[in-house]
Tab-separated table of C-alpha atoms and ligand atoms in Angstrom:
chain	number	residue	atom	x	y	z
A	1	MET	CA	0.000	0.000	0.000
A	2	SER	CA	1.397	3.340	-0.988
A	3	GLU	CA	-0.722	5.784	0.890
A	4	ILE	CA	1.144	8.806	2.186
A	5	ARG	CA	0.319	10.485	5.477
A	6	LEU	CA	1.636	13.760	6.831
A	7	ASN	CA	0.998	14.450	10.516
A	8	ASN	CA	1.740	17.957	11.750
A	9	VAL	CA	4.731	18.282	9.455
A	10	VAL	CA	6.816	21.364	10.146
A	11	LYS	CA	9.804	22.730	8.241
A	12	ARG	CA	12.154	25.329	9.644
A	13	TYR	CA	15.186	26.775	7.926
A	14	GLY	CA	17.201	28.040	10.879
A	15	ARG	CA	14.718	30.057	12.896
A	16	VAL	CA	12.340	30.687	10.023
A	17	GLU	CA	9.369	28.319	9.876
A	18	VAL	CA	8.166	27.890	6.291
A	19	VAL	CA	5.758	24.930	6.660
A	20	HIS	CA	3.553	25.197	9.728
A	21	GLY	CA	2.275	21.782	10.766
A	22	ILE	CA	0.631	20.263	7.702
A	23	ASN	CA	-1.835	17.368	7.932
A	24	LEU	CA	-2.628	15.464	4.777
A	25	GLU	CA	-3.675	11.942	3.843
A	26	ILE	CA	-3.088	10.793	0.291
A	27	ALA	CA	-4.834	7.570	-0.670
A	28	HIS	CA	-3.349	4.640	-2.560
A	29	ASN	CA	-3.327	5.477	-6.316
A	30	GLU	CA	-4.688	8.956	-5.732
A	31	PHE	CA	-3.528	11.898	-7.895
A	32	VAL	CA	-3.063	14.828	-5.523
A	33	VAL	CA	-2.005	18.272	-6.720
A	34	LEU	CA	-0.371	20.817	-4.415
A	35	VAL	CA	-1.109	24.287	-5.704
A	36	GLY	CA	-0.427	27.776	-4.395
A	37	PRO	CA	1.506	30.963	-5.035
A	38	SER	CA	5.293	31.125	-5.244
A	39	GLY	CA	7.013	30.545	-1.911
A	40	CYS	CA	4.018	28.914	-0.171
A	41	GLY	CA	5.927	25.708	0.559
A	42	LYS	CA	4.900	23.320	-2.221
A	43	SER	CA	8.399	22.177	-3.211
A	44	THR	CA	9.495	22.006	0.414
A	45	THR	CA	6.553	19.733	1.219
A	46	LEU	CA	7.293	17.509	-1.773
A	47	ARG	CA	10.994	17.344	-0.926
A	48	MET	CA	10.161	16.325	2.641
A	49	ILE	CA	8.023	13.470	1.287
A	50	ALA	CA	10.903	12.448	-0.989
A	51	GLY	CA	13.390	12.638	1.863
A	52	LEU	CA	15.468	15.337	0.178
A	53	GLU	CA	14.742	17.673	3.106
A	54	ASP	CA	14.672	16.738	6.777
A	55	ILE	CA	11.468	17.490	8.575
A	56	SER	CA	11.738	19.726	11.624
A	57	ASP	CA	8.728	18.274	13.407
A	58	GLY	CA	5.883	15.823	12.835
A	59	GLU	CA	5.674	12.497	11.027
A	60	ILE	CA	5.568	11.252	7.465
A	61	HIS	CA	4.285	7.741	6.782
A	62	ILE	CA	4.491	5.965	3.443
A	63	GLY	CA	2.418	2.818	3.515
A	64	ASP	CA	2.930	1.301	6.947
A	65	ALA	CA	6.367	2.779	7.486
A	66	LEU	CA	7.344	5.889	9.380
A	67	VAL	CA	9.907	7.361	6.972
A	68	ASN	CA	11.145	10.407	8.927
A	69	ASP	CA	14.654	8.986	9.093
A	70	LEU	CA	14.706	6.929	5.882
A	71	PRO	CA	17.033	8.189	3.139
A	72	PRO	CA	15.408	8.984	-0.252
A	73	ARG	CA	16.574	5.798	-1.985
A	74	LYS	CA	14.894	3.641	0.679
A	75	ARG	CA	11.500	5.315	0.259
A	76	ASN	CA	10.722	3.690	-3.110
A	77	ILE	CA	9.361	6.844	-4.670
A	78	SER	CA	10.425	8.585	-7.868
A	79	MET	CA	10.690	12.300	-8.328
A	80	VAL	CA	10.465	14.176	-11.633
A	81	PHE	CA	11.784	17.722	-11.435
A	82	GLN	CA	11.232	20.928	-13.357
A	83	ASN	CA	14.788	20.747	-14.670
A	84	TYR	CA	15.138	17.174	-15.797
A	85	ALA	CA	18.728	16.447	-16.744
A	86	LEU	CA	19.058	13.697	-19.315
A	87	TYR	CA	22.524	12.329	-20.056
A	88	PRO	CA	23.330	13.998	-23.393
A	89	HIS	CA	25.767	11.361	-24.657
A	90	MET	CA	23.447	8.425	-23.918
A	91	SER	CA	20.638	7.088	-26.105
A	92	VAL	CA	17.056	7.140	-24.929
A	93	ARG	CA	17.369	3.437	-24.094
A	94	GLU	CA	20.490	4.041	-22.003
A	95	ASN	CA	18.947	7.043	-20.272
A	96	LEU	CA	15.914	4.980	-19.316
A	97	GLY	CA	17.924	2.059	-18.009
A	98	PHE	CA	20.759	3.918	-16.304
A	99	GLY	CA	19.231	4.098	-12.828
A	100	LEU	CA	18.435	0.384	-12.821
A	101	LYS	CA	21.944	-0.508	-13.986
A	102	ILE	CA	23.449	1.571	-11.196
A	103	ALA	CA	21.172	-0.323	-8.803
A	104	LYS	CA	22.752	-3.511	-10.187
A	105	GLN	CA	19.545	-4.947	-11.614
A	106	PRO	CA	20.098	-7.920	-13.989
A	107	ASP	CA	20.274	-7.003	-17.696
A	108	ALA	CA	17.069	-8.916	-18.474
A	109	VAL	CA	15.128	-6.940	-15.864
A	110	VAL	CA	16.546	-3.652	-17.152
A	111	ALA	CA	15.609	-4.501	-20.752
A	112	GLU	CA	12.100	-5.563	-19.782
A	113	ARG	CA	11.359	-2.501	-17.653
A	114	VAL	CA	12.832	-0.131	-20.238
A	115	ASP	CA	10.713	-1.642	-23.028
A	116	GLU	CA	7.631	-1.479	-20.868
A	117	ALA	CA	8.183	2.209	-20.000
A	118	ALA	CA	8.948	3.034	-23.636
A	119	SER	CA	5.733	1.452	-24.816
A	120	ILE	CA	3.658	3.215	-22.145
A	121	LEU	CA	5.183	6.566	-23.109
A	122	GLY	CA	5.307	6.043	-26.873
A	123	LEU	CA	9.105	6.155	-26.998
A	124	SER	CA	9.694	2.763	-28.642
A	125	GLU	CA	10.579	4.288	-32.021
A	126	LEU	CA	13.051	6.710	-30.493
A	127	MET	CA	15.199	4.386	-28.415
A	128	ASP	CA	18.451	4.910	-30.281
A	129	ARG	CA	18.317	8.691	-30.446
A	130	THR	CA	20.205	10.984	-28.111
A	131	PRO	CA	18.376	13.742	-26.170
A	132	ALA	CA	19.601	16.373	-28.647
A	133	GLU	CA	17.602	14.591	-31.350
A	134	LEU	CA	14.318	14.815	-29.412
A	135	SER	CA	11.628	17.474	-29.071
A	136	GLY	CA	10.953	19.102	-25.702
A	137	GLY	CA	7.938	16.907	-25.063
A	138	GLN	CA	9.814	13.731	-25.988
A	139	ARG	CA	12.612	14.667	-23.586
A	140	GLN	CA	10.043	15.223	-20.878
A	141	ARG	CA	8.657	11.754	-21.576
A	142	VAL	CA	12.122	10.218	-21.253
A	143	ALA	CA	12.464	11.958	-17.890
A	144	MET	CA	9.173	10.406	-16.812
A	145	GLY	CA	10.274	7.065	-18.226
A	146	ARG	CA	13.291	7.082	-15.931
A	147	ALA	CA	10.904	7.410	-13.013
A	148	ILE	CA	8.548	4.689	-14.296
A	149	VAL	CA	11.215	1.990	-14.787
A	150	ARG	CA	11.852	1.936	-11.072
A	151	HIS	CA	8.271	0.775	-10.400
A	152	PRO	CA	8.006	3.214	-7.532
A	153	GLU	CA	5.179	3.201	-5.030
A	154	ALA	CA	4.594	6.875	-5.684
A	155	PHE	CA	5.580	9.559	-8.174
A	156	LEU	CA	6.426	13.046	-7.054
A	157	PHE	CA	6.350	15.760	-9.711
A	158	ASP	CA	7.656	19.289	-9.106
A	159	GLU	CA	6.342	21.560	-11.863
A	160	PRO	CA	7.406	19.107	-14.569
A	161	LEU	CA	5.858	21.154	-17.368
A	162	SER	CA	6.945	24.654	-16.485
A	163	ASN	CA	9.812	24.726	-18.972
A	164	LEU	CA	7.622	23.777	-21.912
A	165	ASP	CA	5.824	26.158	-24.248
A	166	ALA	CA	2.083	26.631	-23.817
A	167	LYS	CA	0.977	24.151	-26.478
A	168	LEU	CA	3.290	21.391	-25.337
A	169	ARG	CA	2.234	21.957	-21.750
A	170	VAL	CA	-1.373	21.212	-22.608
A	171	GLN	CA	-0.336	18.132	-24.586
A	172	MET	CA	1.886	16.781	-21.797
A	173	ARG	CA	-0.801	17.513	-19.238
A	174	THR	CA	-3.088	15.126	-21.093
A	175	GLU	CA	-0.294	12.560	-21.365
A	176	ILE	CA	0.362	12.658	-17.634
A	177	LYS	CA	-3.329	12.120	-16.968
A	178	LYS	CA	-3.367	9.131	-19.350
A	179	LEU	CA	-0.173	7.828	-17.817
A	180	HIS	CA	-1.777	7.835	-14.402
A	181	SER	CA	-4.691	5.750	-15.625
A	182	LYS	CA	-2.277	3.253	-17.219
A	183	VAL	CA	0.272	3.055	-14.423
A	184	LYS	CA	-1.899	3.113	-11.340
A	185	THR	CA	0.229	4.711	-8.654
A	186	THR	CA	0.020	7.419	-6.072
A	187	VAL	CA	1.011	10.810	-7.504
A	188	VAL	CA	1.832	14.030	-5.705
A	189	TYR	CA	2.135	16.814	-8.250
A	190	VAL	CA	3.213	20.397	-7.571
A	191	THR	CA	2.220	23.306	-9.755
A	192	HIS	CA	1.330	26.949	-9.381
A	193	ASP	CA	-0.907	26.637	-12.444
A	194	GLN	CA	-4.486	26.281	-11.278
A	195	VAL	CA	-5.671	25.001	-14.668
A	196	GLU	CA	-3.162	22.161	-14.420
A	197	ALA	CA	-4.422	21.481	-10.899
A	198	MET	CA	-8.074	21.433	-11.988
A	199	THR	CA	-7.522	19.121	-14.951
A	200	LEU	CA	-5.156	16.606	-13.338
A	201	ALA	CA	-6.186	16.227	-9.742
A	202	ASP	CA	-8.383	13.735	-7.966
A	203	ARG	CA	-7.948	16.146	-5.080
A	204	ILE	CA	-6.407	19.592	-4.914
A	205	VAL	CA	-4.486	20.886	-1.912
A	206	VAL	CA	-4.487	24.688	-1.926
A	207	MET	CA	-1.555	26.111	0.037
A	208	LYS	CA	-0.663	29.600	1.177
A	209	ASP	CA	2.204	30.789	3.386
A	210	GLY	CA	3.088	27.297	4.615
A	211	HIS	CA	-0.497	26.405	5.521
A	212	ILE	CA	-3.121	24.272	3.798
A	213	GLU	CA	-6.135	26.453	3.008
A	214	GLN	CA	-8.386	23.763	1.555
A	215	VAL	CA	-8.312	20.156	0.376
A	216	GLY	CA	-10.996	18.888	-1.980
A	217	THR	CA	-11.919	17.610	-5.401
A	218	PRO	CA	-11.535	20.175	-8.201
A	219	MET	CA	-15.290	20.772	-8.176
A	220	GLU	CA	-15.362	21.195	-4.390
A	221	VAL	CA	-12.657	23.846	-4.320
A	222	PHE	CA	-14.182	25.570	-7.363
A	223	ASN	CA	-17.808	25.510	-6.225
A	224	HIS	CA	-17.318	25.721	-2.461
A	225	PRO	CA	-14.168	27.707	-1.713
A	226	LEU	CA	-13.772	27.874	2.060
A	227	ASN	CA	-12.286	31.363	2.020
A	228	THR	CA	-11.518	34.357	-0.169
A	229	PHE	CA	-7.986	33.144	-0.873
A	230	VAL	CA	-9.161	29.867	-2.431
A	231	ALA	CA	-11.998	31.732	-4.179
A	232	SER	CA	-9.564	34.078	-5.880
A	233	PHE	CA	-6.850	31.491	-6.555
A	234	ILE	CA	-8.955	28.760	-8.181
A	235	GLY	CA	-10.744	29.812	-11.364
A	236	SER	CA	-9.557	31.977	-14.211
A	237	PRO	CA	-10.297	34.835	-14.525
A	238	PRO	CA	-10.669	34.963	-10.746
A	239	MET	CA	-13.878	35.433	-8.811
A	240	ASN	CA	-14.947	39.045	-8.248
A	241	LEU	CA	-14.784	39.859	-4.542
A	242	ILE	CA	-16.762	42.944	-3.522
A	243	PRO	CA	-16.923	44.297	0.065
A	244	ALA	CA	-20.518	44.644	1.258
A	245	ARG	CA	-22.782	44.760	4.291
A	246	ILE	CA	-25.960	42.858	5.053
A	247	GLU	CA	-28.822	45.344	5.471
A	248	ASP	CA	-32.528	44.422	5.659
A	249	GLY	CA	-32.119	41.196	3.750
A	250	LYS	CA	-29.943	42.795	1.094
A	251	VAL	CA	-26.280	42.750	0.171
A	252	VAL	CA	-25.331	46.429	0.054
A	253	PHE	CA	-22.048	47.462	-1.562
A	254	GLY	CA	-19.851	50.444	-0.651
A	255	ASP	CA	-21.498	52.683	-3.237
A	256	LYS	CA	-24.956	51.822	-1.818
A	257	THR	CA	-25.955	49.732	-4.811
A	258	GLY	CA	-26.753	46.133	-3.974
A	259	VAL	CA	-28.377	42.809	-4.718
A	260	PRO	CA	-30.891	40.688	-2.813
A	261	LEU	CA	-29.432	38.285	-0.286
A	262	PRO	CA	-28.901	34.906	-1.972
A	263	ASN	CA	-31.669	32.652	-0.596
A	264	ARG	CA	-29.387	29.712	0.019
A	265	LEU	CA	-27.077	31.840	2.186
A	266	SER	CA	-29.597	33.940	4.092
A	267	GLU	CA	-29.613	31.745	7.202
A	268	PHE	CA	-25.831	32.054	7.589
A	269	VAL	CA	-25.565	35.839	7.916
A	270	SER	CA	-27.001	38.427	10.258
A	271	ASP	CA	-28.136	41.981	9.753
A	272	GLY	CA	-25.281	44.470	9.912
A	273	GLN	CA	-22.619	41.837	9.151
A	274	GLU	CA	-19.694	42.993	7.036
A	275	VAL	CA	-19.137	40.528	4.213
A	276	ILE	CA	-17.364	39.977	0.918
A	277	PHE	CA	-19.710	39.200	-1.949
A	278	GLY	CA	-18.147	36.788	-4.432
A	279	ILE	CA	-19.306	36.158	-7.980
A	280	ARG	CA	-17.453	34.557	-10.871
A	281	PRO	CA	-17.303	36.373	-14.216
A	282	ASP	CA	-19.243	33.447	-15.744
A	283	ASP	CA	-22.142	34.166	-13.427
A	284	MET	CA	-22.297	37.871	-14.253
A	285	THR	CA	-23.526	38.087	-17.819
A	286	PRO	CA	-25.441	40.590	-19.964
A	287	GLU	CA	-29.095	39.633	-20.458
A	288	GLY	CA	-29.497	37.254	-23.351
A	289	HIS	CA	-25.800	36.373	-23.323
A	290	GLY	CA	-25.567	34.136	-20.268
A	291	ILE	CA	-25.544	30.384	-19.835
A	292	SER	CA	-28.925	30.068	-18.193
A	293	ASP	CA	-31.512	32.461	-16.855
A	294	SER	CA	-33.018	30.085	-14.336
A	295	GLY	CA	-32.697	30.396	-10.562
A	296	GLN	CA	-32.465	33.426	-8.295
A	297	SER	CA	-30.803	36.369	-9.962
A	298	ALA	CA	-30.382	40.135	-9.779
A	299	THR	CA	-30.292	42.586	-12.641
A	300	LEU	CA	-27.979	45.593	-12.582
A	301	GLU	CA	-27.122	48.190	-15.192
A	302	LEU	CA	-23.346	48.368	-15.462
A	303	THR	CA	-21.073	50.331	-17.759
A	304	VAL	CA	-18.441	48.414	-19.681
A	305	ASP	CA	-14.994	50.059	-19.524
A	306	LEU	CA	-13.317	47.571	-21.794
A	307	ALA	CA	-14.314	44.507	-23.790
A	308	GLU	CA	-11.768	41.777	-24.463
A	309	LEU	CA	-12.644	39.408	-27.305
A	310	LEU	CA	-11.764	35.767	-26.697
A	311	GLY	CA	-13.707	34.284	-29.632
A	312	THR	CA	-16.473	32.195	-28.116
A	313	GLU	CA	-16.915	34.728	-25.324
A	314	THR	CA	-16.020	38.295	-24.470
A	315	LEU	CA	-14.640	39.482	-21.137
A	316	LEU	CA	-16.316	42.656	-19.955
A	317	TYR	CA	-14.423	44.941	-17.556
A	318	THR	CA	-16.881	46.886	-15.493
A	319	HIS	CA	-17.493	48.111	-11.942
A	320	LEU	CA	-19.688	46.461	-9.328
A	321	GLY	CA	-20.320	48.242	-6.040
A	322	GLY	CA	-17.608	50.760	-6.867
A	323	GLN	CA	-14.986	48.014	-7.402
A	324	GLU	CA	-13.498	46.802	-10.642
A	325	ALA	CA	-15.277	43.618	-11.671
A	326	LEU	CA	-15.278	41.257	-14.599
A	327	GLY	CA	-18.270	39.839	-16.428
A	328	LYS	CA	-18.571	37.510	-19.387
A	329	MET	CA	-20.634	37.730	-22.542
A	330	PHE	CA	-21.366	34.372	-24.122
A	331	ASP	CA	-22.437	34.191	-27.759
A	332	PRO	CA	-20.939	37.689	-27.976
A	333	ARG	CA	-21.941	40.664	-30.055
A	334	HIS	CA	-19.853	43.799	-30.498
A	335	VAL	CA	-19.744	45.937	-27.326
A	336	GLN	CA	-18.774	49.582	-27.411
A	337	GLU	CA	-16.558	51.257	-24.870
A	338	ASN	CA	-18.657	52.884	-22.142
A	339	GLU	CA	-21.753	51.043	-23.287
A	340	THR	CA	-24.191	50.346	-20.453
A	341	LEU	CA	-25.582	46.832	-20.350
A	342	LYS	CA	-28.127	45.057	-18.206
A	343	PHE	CA	-26.190	42.386	-16.343
A	344	ARG	CA	-27.806	39.400	-14.751
A	345	LEU	CA	-26.036	38.122	-11.628
A	346	SER	CA	-26.759	34.525	-10.742
A	347	LEU	CA	-27.314	34.653	-6.988
A	348	ASP	CA	-27.540	30.870	-6.807
A	349	LYS	CA	-23.864	30.825	-7.741
A	350	ALA	CA	-22.791	33.774	-5.581
A	351	HIS	CA	-20.695	33.424	-2.426
A	352	LEU	CA	-20.541	35.330	0.843
A	353	PHE	CA	-17.443	35.479	3.019
A	354	ASP	CA	-17.124	37.095	6.433
A	355	ALA	CA	-15.177	40.332	5.932
A	356	GLY	CA	-13.247	39.865	9.177
A	357	THR	CA	-12.095	36.256	8.793
A	358	GLY	CA	-12.341	35.838	5.006
A	359	LYS	CA	-14.141	32.538	5.637
A	360	SER	CA	-17.190	31.407	3.706
A	361	VAL	CA	-20.321	32.086	5.767
A	362	ARG	CA	-21.681	28.710	4.685
A	363	PRO	CA	-20.184	25.879	6.741
A	364	ASP	CA	-19.844	23.395	3.881
B	421	ATP	N1	17.194	26.151	1.578
B	421	ATP	C1	16.396	27.126	2.040
B	421	ATP	N2	16.800	27.964	3.006
B	421	ATP	C2	15.973	28.927	3.492
B	421	ATP	N3	14.706	29.138	3.060
B	421	ATP	C3	14.260	28.349	2.083
B	421	ATP	C4	15.062	27.298	1.507
B	421	ATP	N4	14.327	26.674	0.564
B	421	ATP	C5	13.129	27.309	0.536
B	421	ATP	N5	13.086	28.301	1.443
B	421	ATP	C6	11.931	29.179	1.724
B	421	ATP	O1	10.817	28.372	2.066
B	421	ATP	C7	9.613	28.904	1.528
B	421	ATP	C8	8.920	27.843	0.706
B	421	ATP	O2	9.695	27.561	-0.434
B	421	ATP	P1	9.257	26.510	-1.546
B	421	ATP	O3	10.411	26.313	-2.467
B	421	ATP	O4	8.713	25.318	-0.876
B	421	ATP	O5	8.093	27.303	-2.281
B	421	ATP	P2	7.184	26.869	-3.535
B	421	ATP	O6	5.778	26.880	-3.062
B	421	ATP	O7	7.719	25.622	-4.123
B	421	ATP	O8	7.385	28.112	-4.517
B	421	ATP	P3	7.582	28.156	-6.131
B	421	ATP	O9	6.207	28.123	-6.715
B	421	ATP	O10	8.234	29.485	-6.331
B	421	ATP	O11	8.451	27.010	-6.541
B	421	ATP	C9	10.004	30.139	0.739
B	421	ATP	O12	9.746	31.265	1.518
B	421	ATP	C10	11.484	29.951	0.503
B	421	ATP	O13	12.137	31.197	0.415
B	422	MG	MG1	8.677	25.180	-5.960
């Protein structure tokens, strides 16, 4: 069993604590993505799991074993880094088999595992080439192949796609997802790209400043963010977050405009409470250009400062409650600068966070 458990894991560099007591359980064969802004402790957490960094406090278990004091090579996990270094003078075949040879595996085992990895990754035709004769994506696959041949209990990936151009990134993202369904293993994958997190993960771990902010399936963190940080980090373009106050069953913004209190949230707030009203651009659409008109909604006339054409939709930069806010126009028509449009805000999809704590008012 290759489940991974972190109990109150702390990392200090000298006197500076950078990971503050993380608790996380990763199930056997689960694909977990650690996501968060630069410096939040993603790589440090991954490196502690790999054994490349000591942990300052707490426990890490892999399967049944407490691995706090086990060196990396005894943990039976493979790590694929951002900067994968292939041996330039070796063929693909030799690159794939090198680690096993060093570990003194018999030639027959090396050949078998290398062929297996090559066929999984579609490298069989390229075995005699050197890295210089490969594309970026093919090199990345060789780097993954080197991890696969070891038959590890878990794969750890640290931003493996960040050196690739945008198109290749998307392609490799799909390949990694397919790879996981072929080679069932536990994966812990680090990225600061929330789209990568959404598309790859069984569960997403959102981190900030050495803390875990939320753990959940992609749909959970997208639809039920526990706080304003997760709300603004997951989803692109980010959720609009507008300061407001609950007054007489209404959400009143700073400029005294407002919307009715969303029915499904009314029992969780009290009159006079300072809140943050959250609505995604997708749920703030001009009349006739939204996804669906059903459910509780509010209509507001808003002036469009700027329209950004994306093809199938247009992003509309406007102001809501005196704050800059973004709406979306589906099935778009031409919009003029400073044109005023009737926007429909889907209140069924809106969020309310306590202004003091930043936490969602709804205890999901
Ligand atoms: N060897 C070190 N000595 C001191 N501080 C360190 C060391 N390595 C990392 N840190 C600090 O620990 C914190 C977490 O770093 P970490 O590399 O885990 O961030 P990250 O989430 O992976 O960021 P990025 O997205 O930029 O890769 C940062 O504040 C960083 O400056
Ligand atoms: Mg990092």
